[in-house]
C-alpha cells in the first residue's frame, strides 16, 4: 500500500514519469554495451560483461544489478553459464529496473576489482541496489539456486525489499487494495489496467508486472486472493487469473491459452494501444501506406510465400554477393556449398530450379582457386538464353513486408529460406543433419552483410551446433536459435512495431506447442513444435501469390542482357576508336608533310621567278634611273611581300603522334622585315641596271669603247680569282662567289656591285651605297667591313650568312679593309 502510493506520487512529478526513468536506464545500458567481452559469454547473450575499467560505471546509477563473478577455468562456472544466460533472456524485459552483469576474475587485470568485492570463490553472485556507491561490496547471495525460476524469484525478492530510493523504473510490486484499484484512472493516464489475481506465495503477478515494464498505456497490479471485495465483485474463482479492469461495471477476463505468466504477458503486450516505450503506436493505415514505393500486399501471417523465397535468392545472389569482386578460398567453398544446397532442396518453380542447376554446373567447371563475381553474375543471368531457366530480378516481399523500408524484408526472408531448406532436407530423406546448417553457417560468415549478425550467429553455432545429429534436430536447432535472436532483438531499433519480435510459434498459431512444467513454468513441447515446423514450411503449403510470371521474367532478363551487350559493344567501339586515332596520326602527318613539301617547292619556284617579275615591274614603274634612286621608298611592306619574307624561314615538320599545330599569329619578324625592305630597294636598283644594260648593249654593238672592253677584261680576271678561292664565313661554310659581284676597292671603302653573272656592266651605271662603319675584328685579326647595297652597319659575318639566299644573281659577302 505504501509502495504503491509512493509510485504514483513519483510518476506524477513533472518530467519524472515512468518513461523518463526507462529512458535514463536505457541510456546507461547503452553505455554499458561498450564494455569488454569475456570467455563464457558471447556478444549475443543478454549478459553484460565488464572488466576492471568498466566496473566503476555500474555504481551510482538508477538501476539495480545482479553481478556474477566467475573464472573461465572453473568447471562449475562453465556449468552455471547456460543458466545465467537463460535467466538474462528470461528477464530481458525487466531492464532498466535490474540488469545482469558478469566479470571474469581469471583475467589478471580484473583480479584487483574482484578482490575489492570480497570474492574468493567462483561462481559467486552479488546483488547491488540502485544508487550503490563505489565503496559498496553488494549483497552476497550464498547458496543461490541453479535454475532460471529460482533465480528469477530471487531477483524479485531483492527488488521488493529494496530500500529507498528504489529503481525509478521499477513498478510497484506489492499487492493492490480495492480502493487503489477504484481510484487508479483518476491519477493515471494508462489505457488499460490488468489485475492478476493470485495467492500470496505466487510470483506470477510480480513477474507479469515486470514483463510489462517497457510497455506504455498499460499498468499491471497484483491482487491477492484475500482481497475479498475485488474477488467477489469481479467473480474471480481461479488463482491465478487475469482481468482487464476499466470501471466497477466494465471489466473482462483476459482470454489466454493457459493461466501462466508467459501467456499473460504475451496477451497484454498485444492489447490495442499498448506499445513498447519509444516506439510509435501501430496503425493499420500505416500498413496500407507502409512508407515505401511498393503497394501493401495483403497476406496470411500463418503461411509462407514463394515470392519471399525468390526475392531472397535474387538479393542474395545479385546484391549481397556483388560486394565481393573476387571470391576465393573459404568464401568460394561457402558459395559452392550454398548453391549446392539450394539446387538440391529449394522447392521452387522449374525455371528457378533450372537456373540454380546451371549456376551449380558452372561453378563445378571452374578449375581455379578463385572466380570473379562478374563471371558468376554473367553465368546466372545467361541461363535464360539456354531455355526457360531464369531467376526473376527484383524483390517482392509479401509475408516479409515491413511497415517501413528499414524493417524486415531480406533478413526475414533469409530465415524463412533456411527454415524451408532444413525441412525440405528432412522431407527428401537426407541423412546428413548438418548439410543445410553447414552451408548456412558458411554463407552467413562469408557474405551476410550485417556483420554483427554474422558474429552472433557464429557464436550460437560454436556453442551448440555439435548437438545436431540428424535432419530433425537440425530443424529444431534452427527454430530455437531463431527464437534466441528474436529475444535478443526485442525492443531494438530494428524491431517493426507492427511485427514485434516474439517467441514463435505463438499460442494462437500452435496451441499444442506450449505447455507448463510443475510450478507453472512455460515449456515447449518439442514433438509438437517439430510437427508444426514440418507442416508450416512444407513445399505444399507455400503460396504462389504475387509471383512474377516466368515468361515475363525471361523477357525482362533477355532485355537486360541485350541492353548490357549493346553497352559493352559501344564501350569496345569507343575504345577501338581511341586506339585507332593515334595510329592514324602518322599517316595524316605524312600527308600534311607531303603537302607542305609541295607548297615549299612551289614557293621556291615562285621565289626564283619573283625577282625577274619584280624587276620587270620595276622597269615599267621607273623612268629615269636617277629618279628611281631618289624616289622615297615605302617603309611598310605589303602582305604579299611579308608572306614571301616569312616563307624564307625553313618550315619545321610536325612531330609524329602530336596534335596538329594550331595556326600561329601573324607576327612580323623584325629581321625579315628589314631584309624584305632592302631586298625591294635592291630589286629596284637591279631593274635600273638592267634597263641601262640593254641601252648600253645596243650602243656597244655599234661603237664599243675601249673603256668598256677594259672593264670587261678586269671583271673577268677578278671573277676567275673568286672562283679559285672561296671566301670563308663565320659559320665555317664557304661562300660561293661565282661571277655575281664585281669587287672594287677604294681606300677604306668596299663596294658590292650588283652585276649579272654573264654580262658585267661598267661601274658608272651601278648605284653604289657606302658605309663608313667598321665591324668588330674577325678571326685572324682581319677587320671586316660589310657593304651590300644597304646602309646597314654593325653586322658581323653571321649577318652575311643570313643573306646567302638573298637573291639569285646577287651575293653579299665580307671583304677585308
PDB file of N, CA, C and O in Angstrom, residues 444-513:
ATOM      1  N   UNK A 444      26.620 -17.231 -44.113  1.00  0.00           N
ATOM      2  CA  UNK A 444      26.464 -16.087 -43.214  1.00  0.00           C
ATOM      3  C   UNK A 444      27.827 -15.542 -42.811  1.00  0.00           C
ATOM      4  O   UNK A 444      28.056 -14.327 -42.771  1.00  0.00           O
ATOM      5  N   UNK A 445      28.767 -16.426 -42.521  1.00  0.00           N
ATOM      6  CA  UNK A 445      30.102 -15.997 -42.118  1.00  0.00           C
ATOM      7  C   UNK A 445      30.831 -15.253 -43.230  1.00  0.00           C
ATOM      8  O   UNK A 445      31.538 -14.268 -42.981  1.00  0.00           O
ATOM      9  N   UNK A 446      30.653 -15.686 -44.480  1.00  0.00           N
ATOM     10  CA  UNK A 446      31.404 -15.100 -45.600  1.00  0.00           C
ATOM     11  C   UNK A 446      30.712 -13.914 -46.250  1.00  0.00           C
ATOM     12  O   UNK A 446      31.380 -12.965 -46.670  1.00  0.00           O
ATOM     13  N   UNK A 447      29.383 -13.938 -46.324  1.00  0.00           N
ATOM     14  CA  UNK A 447      28.711 -12.982 -47.194  1.00  0.00           C
ATOM     15  C   UNK A 447      27.620 -12.135 -46.543  1.00  0.00           C
ATOM     16  O   UNK A 447      27.283 -11.090 -47.100  1.00  0.00           O
ATOM     17  N   UNK A 448      27.050 -12.569 -45.428  1.00  0.00           N
ATOM     18  CA  UNK A 448      25.910 -11.825 -44.886  1.00  0.00           C
ATOM     19  C   UNK A 448      26.342 -10.410 -44.539  1.00  0.00           C
ATOM     20  O   UNK A 448      27.335 -10.201 -43.831  1.00  0.00           O
ATOM     21  N   UNK A 449      25.590  -9.436 -45.050  1.00  0.00           N
ATOM     22  CA  UNK A 449      26.018  -8.044 -44.951  1.00  0.00           C
ATOM     23  C   UNK A 449      26.037  -7.497 -43.545  1.00  0.00           C
ATOM     24  O   UNK A 449      26.862  -6.630 -43.224  1.00  0.00           O
ATOM     25  N   UNK A 450      25.157  -7.962 -42.660  1.00  0.00           N
ATOM     26  CA  UNK A 450      25.137  -7.495 -41.271  1.00  0.00           C
ATOM     27  C   UNK A 450      26.216  -8.265 -40.506  1.00  0.00           C
ATOM     28  O   UNK A 450      26.000  -9.392 -40.066  1.00  0.00           O
ATOM     29  N   UNK A 451      27.361  -7.647 -40.315  1.00  0.00           N
ATOM     30  CA  UNK A 451      28.474  -8.364 -39.696  1.00  0.00           C
ATOM     31  C   UNK A 451      28.248  -8.680 -38.225  1.00  0.00           C
ATOM     32  O   UNK A 451      28.610  -9.768 -37.760  1.00  0.00           O
ATOM     33  N   UNK A 452      27.651  -7.778 -37.418  1.00  0.00           N
ATOM     34  CA  UNK A 452      27.333  -8.183 -36.040  1.00  0.00           C
ATOM     35  C   UNK A 452      26.384  -9.376 -36.004  1.00  0.00           C
ATOM     36  O   UNK A 452      26.521 -10.258 -35.149  1.00  0.00           O
ATOM     37  N   UNK A 453      25.420  -9.405 -36.938  1.00  0.00           N
ATOM     38  CA  UNK A 453      24.509 -10.553 -37.004  1.00  0.00           C
ATOM     39  C   UNK A 453      25.287 -11.823 -37.320  1.00  0.00           C
ATOM     40  O   UNK A 453      25.021 -12.889 -36.738  1.00  0.00           O
ATOM     41  N   UNK A 454      26.234 -11.734 -38.234  1.00  0.00           N
ATOM     42  CA  UNK A 454      27.046 -12.901 -38.579  1.00  0.00           C
ATOM     43  C   UNK A 454      27.871 -13.362 -37.387  1.00  0.00           C
ATOM     44  O   UNK A 454      28.030 -14.571 -37.160  1.00  0.00           O
ATOM     45  N   UNK A 455      28.371 -12.408 -36.611  1.00  0.00           N
ATOM     46  CA  UNK A 455      29.143 -12.763 -35.417  1.00  0.00           C
ATOM     47  C   UNK A 455      28.274 -13.483 -34.394  1.00  0.00           C
ATOM     48  O   UNK A 455      28.681 -14.490 -33.798  1.00  0.00           O
ATOM     49  N   UNK A 456      27.071 -12.985 -34.166  1.00  0.00           N
ATOM     50  CA  UNK A 456      26.159 -13.621 -33.214  1.00  0.00           C
ATOM     51  C   UNK A 456      25.789 -15.028 -33.671  1.00  0.00           C
ATOM     52  O   UNK A 456      25.722 -15.964 -32.854  1.00  0.00           O
ATOM     53  N   UNK A 457      25.524 -15.176 -34.960  1.00  0.00           N
ATOM     54  CA  UNK A 457      25.155 -16.497 -35.460  1.00  0.00           C
ATOM     55  C   UNK A 457      26.312 -17.473 -35.294  1.00  0.00           C
ATOM     56  O   UNK A 457      26.112 -18.645 -34.922  1.00  0.00           O
ATOM     57  N   UNK A 458      27.521 -17.011 -35.557  1.00  0.00           N
ATOM     58  CA  UNK A 458      28.687 -17.875 -35.397  1.00  0.00           C
ATOM     59  C   UNK A 458      28.865 -18.275 -33.936  1.00  0.00           C
ATOM     60  O   UNK A 458      29.237 -19.422 -33.631  1.00  0.00           O
ATOM     61  N   UNK A 459      28.570 -17.365 -33.012  1.00  0.00           N
ATOM     62  CA  UNK A 459      28.660 -17.694 -31.586  1.00  0.00           C
ATOM     63  C   UNK A 459      27.667 -18.795 -31.217  1.00  0.00           C
ATOM     64  O   UNK A 459      28.010 -19.729 -30.475  1.00  0.00           O
ATOM     65  N   UNK A 460      26.459 -18.703 -31.737  1.00  0.00           N
ATOM     66  CA  UNK A 460      25.464 -19.743 -31.461  1.00  0.00           C
ATOM     67  C   UNK A 460      25.899 -21.071 -32.067  1.00  0.00           C
ATOM     68  O   UNK A 460      25.704 -22.138 -31.462  1.00  0.00           O
ATOM     69  N   UNK A 461      26.475 -21.021 -33.262  1.00  0.00           N
ATOM     70  CA  UNK A 461      26.909 -22.256 -33.914  1.00  0.00           C
ATOM     71  C   UNK A 461      28.040 -22.918 -33.130  1.00  0.00           C
ATOM     72  O   UNK A 461      28.053 -24.144 -32.934  1.00  0.00           O
ATOM     73  N   UNK A 462      28.991 -22.136 -32.680  1.00  0.00           N
ATOM     74  CA  UNK A 462      30.092 -22.690 -31.903  1.00  0.00           C
ATOM     75  C   UNK A 462      29.608 -23.281 -30.576  1.00  0.00           C
ATOM     76  O   UNK A 462      30.166 -24.260 -30.078  1.00  0.00           O
ATOM     77  N   UNK A 463      28.567 -22.682 -30.037  1.00  0.00           N
ATOM     78  CA  UNK A 463      28.063 -23.101 -28.734  1.00  0.00           C
ATOM     79  C   UNK A 463      27.370 -24.454 -28.777  1.00  0.00           C
ATOM     80  O   UNK A 463      27.581 -25.293 -27.881  1.00  0.00           O
ATOM     81  N   UNK A 464      26.561 -24.692 -29.825  1.00  0.00           N
ATOM     82  CA  UNK A 464      25.711 -25.885 -29.745  1.00  0.00           C
ATOM     83  C   UNK A 464      25.464 -26.603 -31.057  1.00  0.00           C
ATOM     84  O   UNK A 464      24.666 -27.546 -31.092  1.00  0.00           O
ATOM     85  N   UNK A 465      26.105 -26.187 -32.141  1.00  0.00           N
ATOM     86  CA  UNK A 465      25.829 -26.852 -33.413  1.00  0.00           C
ATOM     87  C   UNK A 465      26.261 -28.318 -33.380  1.00  0.00           C
ATOM     88  O   UNK A 465      25.726 -29.147 -34.121  1.00  0.00           O
ATOM     89  N   UNK A 466      27.186 -28.622 -32.517  1.00  0.00           N
ATOM     90  CA  UNK A 466      27.647 -30.011 -32.413  1.00  0.00           C
ATOM     91  C   UNK A 466      26.567 -30.936 -31.856  1.00  0.00           C
ATOM     92  O   UNK A 466      26.681 -32.167 -31.965  1.00  0.00           O
ATOM     93  N   UNK A 467      25.514 -30.365 -31.262  1.00  0.00           N
ATOM     94  CA  UNK A 467      24.421 -31.190 -30.736  1.00  0.00           C
ATOM     95  C   UNK A 467      23.513 -31.717 -31.835  1.00  0.00           C
ATOM     96  O   UNK A 467      22.673 -32.593 -31.583  1.00  0.00           O
ATOM     97  N   UNK A 468      23.634 -31.170 -33.040  1.00  0.00           N
ATOM     98  CA  UNK A 468      22.797 -31.601 -34.155  1.00  0.00           C
ATOM     99  C   UNK A 468      23.307 -32.938 -34.678  1.00  0.00           C
ATOM    100  O   UNK A 468      24.472 -33.057 -35.080  1.00  0.00           O
ATOM    101  N   UNK A 469      22.440 -33.936 -34.661  1.00  0.00           N
ATOM    102  CA  UNK A 469      22.831 -35.283 -35.097  1.00  0.00           C
ATOM    103  C   UNK A 469      21.979 -35.825 -36.229  1.00  0.00           C
ATOM    104  O   UNK A 469      22.289 -36.897 -36.768  1.00  0.00           O
ATOM    105  N   UNK A 470      20.898 -35.111 -36.598  1.00  0.00           N
ATOM    106  CA  UNK A 470      20.002 -35.620 -37.641  1.00  0.00           C
ATOM    107  C   UNK A 470      19.286 -34.449 -38.286  1.00  0.00           C
ATOM    108  O   UNK A 470      19.277 -33.333 -37.744  1.00  0.00           O
ATOM    109  N   UNK A 471      18.668 -34.662 -39.444  1.00  0.00           N
ATOM    110  CA  UNK A 471      17.888 -33.581 -40.061  1.00  0.00           C
ATOM    111  C   UNK A 471      16.781 -33.066 -39.156  1.00  0.00           C
ATOM    112  O   UNK A 471      16.459 -31.871 -39.189  1.00  0.00           O
ATOM    113  N   UNK A 472      16.177 -33.912 -38.328  1.00  0.00           N
ATOM    114  CA  UNK A 472      15.115 -33.460 -37.428  1.00  0.00           C
ATOM    115  C   UNK A 472      15.671 -32.515 -36.370  1.00  0.00           C
ATOM    116  O   UNK A 472      15.080 -31.469 -36.081  1.00  0.00           O
ATOM    117  N   UNK A 473      16.805 -32.874 -35.777  1.00  0.00           N
ATOM    118  CA  UNK A 473      17.407 -31.976 -34.777  1.00  0.00           C
ATOM    119  C   UNK A 473      17.916 -30.690 -35.429  1.00  0.00           C
ATOM    120  O   UNK A 473      17.982 -29.657 -34.768  1.00  0.00           O
ATOM    121  N   UNK A 474      18.263 -30.769 -36.713  1.00  0.00           N
ATOM    122  CA  UNK A 474      18.666 -29.546 -37.415  1.00  0.00           C
ATOM    123  C   UNK A 474      17.485 -28.583 -37.533  1.00  0.00           C
ATOM    124  O   UNK A 474      17.636 -27.367 -37.378  1.00  0.00           O
ATOM    125  N   UNK A 475      16.304 -29.106 -37.796  1.00  0.00           N
ATOM    126  CA  UNK A 475      15.103 -28.274 -37.886  1.00  0.00           C
ATOM    127  C   UNK A 475      14.840 -27.596 -36.539  1.00  0.00           C
ATOM    128  O   UNK A 475      14.577 -26.383 -36.475  1.00  0.00           O
ATOM    129  N   UNK A 476      14.942 -28.351 -35.455  1.00  0.00           N
ATOM    130  CA  UNK A 476      14.693 -27.795 -34.124  1.00  0.00           C
ATOM    131  C   UNK A 476      15.795 -26.828 -33.704  1.00  0.00           C
ATOM    132  O   UNK A 476      15.523 -25.826 -33.042  1.00  0.00           O
ATOM    133  N   UNK A 477      17.027 -27.140 -34.065  1.00  0.00           N
ATOM    134  CA  UNK A 477      18.136 -26.243 -33.683  1.00  0.00           C
ATOM    135  C   UNK A 477      17.938 -24.862 -34.309  1.00  0.00           C
ATOM    136  O   UNK A 477      18.084 -23.847 -33.636  1.00  0.00           O
ATOM    137  N   UNK A 478      17.603 -24.837 -35.609  1.00  0.00           N
ATOM    138  CA  UNK A 478      17.425 -23.551 -36.280  1.00  0.00           C
ATOM    139  C   UNK A 478      16.234 -22.788 -35.695  1.00  0.00           C
ATOM    140  O   UNK A 478      16.283 -21.569 -35.520  1.00  0.00           O
ATOM    141  N   UNK A 479      15.166 -23.501 -35.360  1.00  0.00           N
ATOM    142  CA  UNK A 479      13.998 -22.854 -34.747  1.00  0.00           C
ATOM    143  C   UNK A 479      14.346 -22.237 -33.395  1.00  0.00           C
ATOM    144  O   UNK A 479      13.992 -21.084 -33.117  1.00  0.00           O
ATOM    145  N   UNK A 480      15.030 -22.980 -32.522  1.00  0.00           N
ATOM    146  CA  UNK A 480      15.357 -22.472 -31.186  1.00  0.00           C
ATOM    147  C   UNK A 480      16.320 -21.292 -31.267  1.00  0.00           C
ATOM    148  O   UNK A 480      16.184 -20.333 -30.499  1.00  0.00           O
ATOM    149  N   UNK A 481      17.258 -21.321 -32.201  1.00  0.00           N
ATOM    150  CA  UNK A 481      18.203 -20.192 -32.337  1.00  0.00           C
ATOM    151  C   UNK A 481      17.514 -18.967 -32.921  1.00  0.00           C
ATOM    152  O   UNK A 481      17.850 -17.835 -32.585  1.00  0.00           O
ATOM    153  N   UNK A 482      16.538 -19.189 -33.764  1.00  0.00           N
ATOM    154  CA  UNK A 482      15.759 -18.056 -34.278  1.00  0.00           C
ATOM    155  C   UNK A 482      15.012 -17.377 -33.136  1.00  0.00           C
ATOM    156  O   UNK A 482      14.940 -16.143 -33.067  1.00  0.00           O
ATOM    157  N   UNK A 483      14.476 -18.146 -32.205  1.00  0.00           N
ATOM    158  CA  UNK A 483      13.799 -17.559 -31.051  1.00  0.00           C
ATOM    159  C   UNK A 483      14.783 -16.818 -30.144  1.00  0.00           C
ATOM    160  O   UNK A 483      14.440 -15.786 -29.559  1.00  0.00           O
ATOM    161  N   UNK A 484      15.994 -17.328 -30.038  1.00  0.00           N
ATOM    162  CA  UNK A 484      17.003 -16.612 -29.249  1.00  0.00           C
ATOM    163  C   UNK A 484      17.313 -15.255 -29.874  1.00  0.00           C
ATOM    164  O   UNK A 484      17.444 -14.252 -29.168  1.00  0.00           O
ATOM    165  N   UNK A 485      17.415 -15.238 -31.184  1.00  0.00           N
ATOM    166  CA  UNK A 485      17.676 -13.967 -31.871  1.00  0.00           C
ATOM    167  C   UNK A 485      16.500 -13.015 -31.669  1.00  0.00           C
ATOM    168  O   UNK A 485      16.697 -11.814 -31.434  1.00  0.00           O
ATOM    169  N   UNK A 486      15.277 -13.514 -31.758  1.00  0.00           N
ATOM    170  CA  UNK A 486      14.114 -12.668 -31.520  1.00  0.00           C
ATOM    171  C   UNK A 486      14.142 -12.082 -30.116  1.00  0.00           C
ATOM    172  O   UNK A 486      13.806 -10.909 -29.908  1.00  0.00           O
ATOM    173  N   UNK A 487      14.522 -12.883 -29.144  1.00  0.00           N
ATOM    174  CA  UNK A 487      14.608 -12.389 -27.770  1.00  0.00           C
ATOM    175  C   UNK A 487      15.671 -11.303 -27.645  1.00  0.00           C
ATOM    176  O   UNK A 487      15.453 -10.297 -26.944  1.00  0.00           O
ATOM    177  N   UNK A 488      16.782 -11.500 -28.315  1.00  0.00           N
ATOM    178  CA  UNK A 488      17.856 -10.504 -28.221  1.00  0.00           C
ATOM    179  C   UNK A 488      17.489  -9.204 -28.920  1.00  0.00           C
ATOM    180  O   UNK A 488      17.873  -8.116 -28.468  1.00  0.00           O
ATOM    181  N   UNK A 489      16.735  -9.286 -30.020  1.00  0.00           N
ATOM    182  CA  UNK A 489      16.406  -8.086 -30.798  1.00  0.00           C
ATOM    183  C   UNK A 489      15.102  -7.422 -30.378  1.00  0.00           C
ATOM    184  O   UNK A 489      14.762  -6.366 -30.912  1.00  0.00           O
ATOM    185  N   UNK A 490      14.370  -8.038 -29.448  1.00  0.00           N
ATOM    186  CA  UNK A 490      13.109  -7.440 -28.995  1.00  0.00           C
ATOM    187  C   UNK A 490      13.385  -6.078 -28.369  1.00  0.00           C
ATOM    188  O   UNK A 490      14.239  -5.938 -27.489  1.00  0.00           O
ATOM    189  N   UNK A 491      12.674  -5.086 -28.865  1.00  0.00           N
ATOM    190  CA  UNK A 491      12.858  -3.733 -28.362  1.00  0.00           C
ATOM    191  C   UNK A 491      13.969  -2.959 -29.020  1.00  0.00           C
ATOM    192  O   UNK A 491      14.134  -1.762 -28.742  1.00  0.00           O
ATOM    193  N   UNK A 492      14.738  -3.599 -29.889  1.00  0.00           N
ATOM    194  CA  UNK A 492      15.826  -2.903 -30.587  1.00  0.00           C
ATOM    195  C   UNK A 492      15.245  -2.030 -31.704  1.00  0.00           C
ATOM    196  O   UNK A 492      14.100  -2.212 -32.135  1.00  0.00           O
ATOM    197  N   UNK A 493      16.045  -1.073 -32.190  1.00  0.00           N
ATOM    198  CA  UNK A 493      15.549  -0.201 -33.274  1.00  0.00           C
ATOM    199  C   UNK A 493      15.123  -0.956 -34.522  1.00  0.00           C
ATOM    200  O   UNK A 493      14.314  -0.457 -35.307  1.00  0.00           O
ATOM    201  N   UNK A 494      15.652  -2.152 -34.730  1.00  0.00           N
ATOM    202  CA  UNK A 494      15.293  -2.911 -35.932  1.00  0.00           C
ATOM    203  C   UNK A 494      13.938  -3.590 -35.819  1.00  0.00           C
ATOM    204  O   UNK A 494      13.460  -4.150 -36.807  1.00  0.00           O
ATOM    205  N   UNK A 495      13.304  -3.551 -34.652  1.00  0.00           N
ATOM    206  CA  UNK A 495      12.018  -4.217 -34.468  1.00  0.00           C
ATOM    207  C   UNK A 495      10.893  -3.399 -35.083  1.00  0.00           C
ATOM    208  O   UNK A 495      10.752  -2.215 -34.804  1.00  0.00           O
ATOM    209  N   UNK A 496      10.117  -4.050 -35.925  1.00  0.00           N
ATOM    210  CA  UNK A 496       8.955  -3.407 -36.534  1.00  0.00           C
ATOM    211  C   UNK A 496       7.819  -3.413 -35.521  1.00  0.00           C
ATOM    212  O   UNK A 496       7.418  -4.488 -35.038  1.00  0.00           O
ATOM    213  N   UNK A 497       7.274  -2.251 -35.164  1.00  0.00           N
ATOM    214  CA  UNK A 497       6.186  -2.235 -34.166  1.00  0.00           C
ATOM    215  C   UNK A 497       4.962  -3.016 -34.603  1.00  0.00           C
ATOM    216  O   UNK A 497       4.188  -3.479 -33.756  1.00  0.00           O
ATOM    217  N   UNK A 498       4.779  -3.181 -35.895  1.00  0.00           N
ATOM    218  CA  UNK A 498       3.644  -3.967 -36.385  1.00  0.00           C
ATOM    219  C   UNK A 498       3.923  -5.463 -36.358  1.00  0.00           C
ATOM    220  O   UNK A 498       2.995  -6.272 -36.431  1.00  0.00           O
ATOM    221  N   UNK A 499       5.206  -5.836 -36.267  1.00  0.00           N
ATOM    222  CA  UNK A 499       5.594  -7.251 -36.241  1.00  0.00           C
ATOM    223  C   UNK A 499       6.646  -7.432 -35.153  1.00  0.00           C
ATOM    224  O   UNK A 499       7.838  -7.593 -35.453  1.00  0.00           O
ATOM    225  N   UNK A 500       6.250  -7.397 -33.885  1.00  0.00           N
ATOM    226  CA  UNK A 500       7.212  -7.467 -32.780  1.00  0.00           C
ATOM    227  C   UNK A 500       7.943  -8.799 -32.737  1.00  0.00           C
ATOM    228  O   UNK A 500       7.429  -9.834 -33.208  1.00  0.00           O
ATOM    229  N   UNK A 501       9.148  -8.754 -32.183  1.00  0.00           N
ATOM    230  CA  UNK A 501       9.951  -9.960 -32.025  1.00  0.00           C
ATOM    231  C   UNK A 501       9.377 -10.774 -30.865  1.00  0.00           C
ATOM    232  O   UNK A 501       9.400 -10.323 -29.715  1.00  0.00           O
ATOM    233  N   UNK A 502       8.879 -11.938 -31.175  1.00  0.00           N
ATOM    234  CA  UNK A 502       8.215 -12.760 -30.164  1.00  0.00           C
ATOM    235  C   UNK A 502       8.789 -14.169 -30.203  1.00  0.00           C
ATOM    236  O   UNK A 502       9.532 -14.544 -31.119  1.00  0.00           O
ATOM    237  N   UNK A 503       8.427 -14.960 -29.192  1.00  0.00           N
ATOM    238  CA  UNK A 503       8.765 -16.376 -29.196  1.00  0.00           C
ATOM    239  C   UNK A 503       7.719 -17.098 -30.045  1.00  0.00           C
ATOM    240  O   UNK A 503       6.520 -17.015 -29.802  1.00  0.00           O
ATOM    241  N   UNK A 504       8.230 -17.803 -31.048  1.00  0.00           N
ATOM    242  CA  UNK A 504       7.376 -18.327 -32.110  1.00  0.00           C
ATOM    243  C   UNK A 504       7.482 -19.851 -32.146  1.00  0.00           C
ATOM    244  O   UNK A 504       8.588 -20.392 -31.917  1.00  0.00           O
ATOM    245  N   UNK A 505       6.409 -20.530 -32.431  1.00  0.00           N
ATOM    246  CA  UNK A 505       5.062 -20.066 -32.816  1.00  0.00           C
ATOM    247  C   UNK A 505       4.259 -19.579 -31.609  1.00  0.00           C
ATOM    248  O   UNK A 505       4.462 -20.032 -30.488  1.00  0.00           O
ATOM    249  N   UNK A 506       3.359 -18.666 -31.877  1.00  0.00           N
ATOM    250  CA  UNK A 506       2.528 -18.082 -30.828  1.00  0.00           C
ATOM    251  C   UNK A 506       1.475 -19.097 -30.357  1.00  0.00           C
ATOM    252  O   UNK A 506       1.200 -20.085 -31.052  1.00  0.00           O
ATOM    253  N   UNK A 507       0.906 -18.858 -29.177  1.00  0.00           N
ATOM    254  CA  UNK A 507      -0.162 -19.768 -28.714  1.00  0.00           C
ATOM    255  C   UNK A 507      -1.328 -19.848 -29.682  1.00  0.00           C
ATOM    256  O   UNK A 507      -1.945 -20.918 -29.803  1.00  0.00           O
ATOM    257  N   UNK A 508      -1.631 -18.750 -30.378  1.00  0.00           N
ATOM    258  CA  UNK A 508      -2.723 -18.799 -31.354  1.00  0.00           C
ATOM    259  C   UNK A 508      -2.357 -19.660 -32.551  1.00  0.00           C
ATOM    260  O   UNK A 508      -3.218 -20.368 -33.106  1.00  0.00           O
ATOM    261  N   UNK A 509      -1.108 -19.631 -32.955  1.00  0.00           N
ATOM    262  CA  UNK A 509      -0.686 -20.346 -34.151  1.00  0.00           C
ATOM    263  C   UNK A 509      -0.506 -21.836 -33.881  1.00  0.00           C
ATOM    264  O   UNK A 509      -0.833 -22.678 -34.729  1.00  0.00           O
ATOM    265  N   UNK A 510       0.027 -22.154 -32.723  1.00  0.00           N
ATOM    266  CA  UNK A 510       0.236 -23.567 -32.377  1.00  0.00           C
ATOM    267  C   UNK A 510      -0.013 -23.756 -30.883  1.00  0.00           C
ATOM    268  O   UNK A 510       0.925 -23.751 -30.081  1.00  0.00           O
ATOM    269  N   UNK A 511      -1.257 -23.925 -30.485  1.00  0.00           N
ATOM    270  CA  UNK A 511      -1.560 -24.113 -29.062  1.00  0.00           C
ATOM    271  C   UNK A 511      -0.883 -25.336 -28.457  1.00  0.00           C
ATOM    272  O   UNK A 511      -0.429 -25.313 -27.308  1.00  0.00           O
ATOM    273  N   UNK A 512      -0.790 -26.391 -29.235  1.00  0.00           N
ATOM    274  CA  UNK A 512      -0.200 -27.620 -28.700  1.00  0.00           C
ATOM    275  C   UNK A 512       1.311 -27.538 -28.506  1.00  0.00           C
ATOM    276  O   UNK A 512       1.899 -28.413 -27.860  1.00  0.00           O
ATOM    277  N   UNK A 513       1.923 -26.519 -29.088  1.00  0.00           N
ATOM    278  CA  UNK A 513       3.377 -26.373 -28.932  1.00  0.00           C
ATOM    279  C   UNK A 513       3.748 -25.881 -27.535  1.00  0.00           C
ATOM    280  O   UNK A 513       4.924 -25.951 -27.148  1.00  0.00           O
TER     281      UNK A 513
END
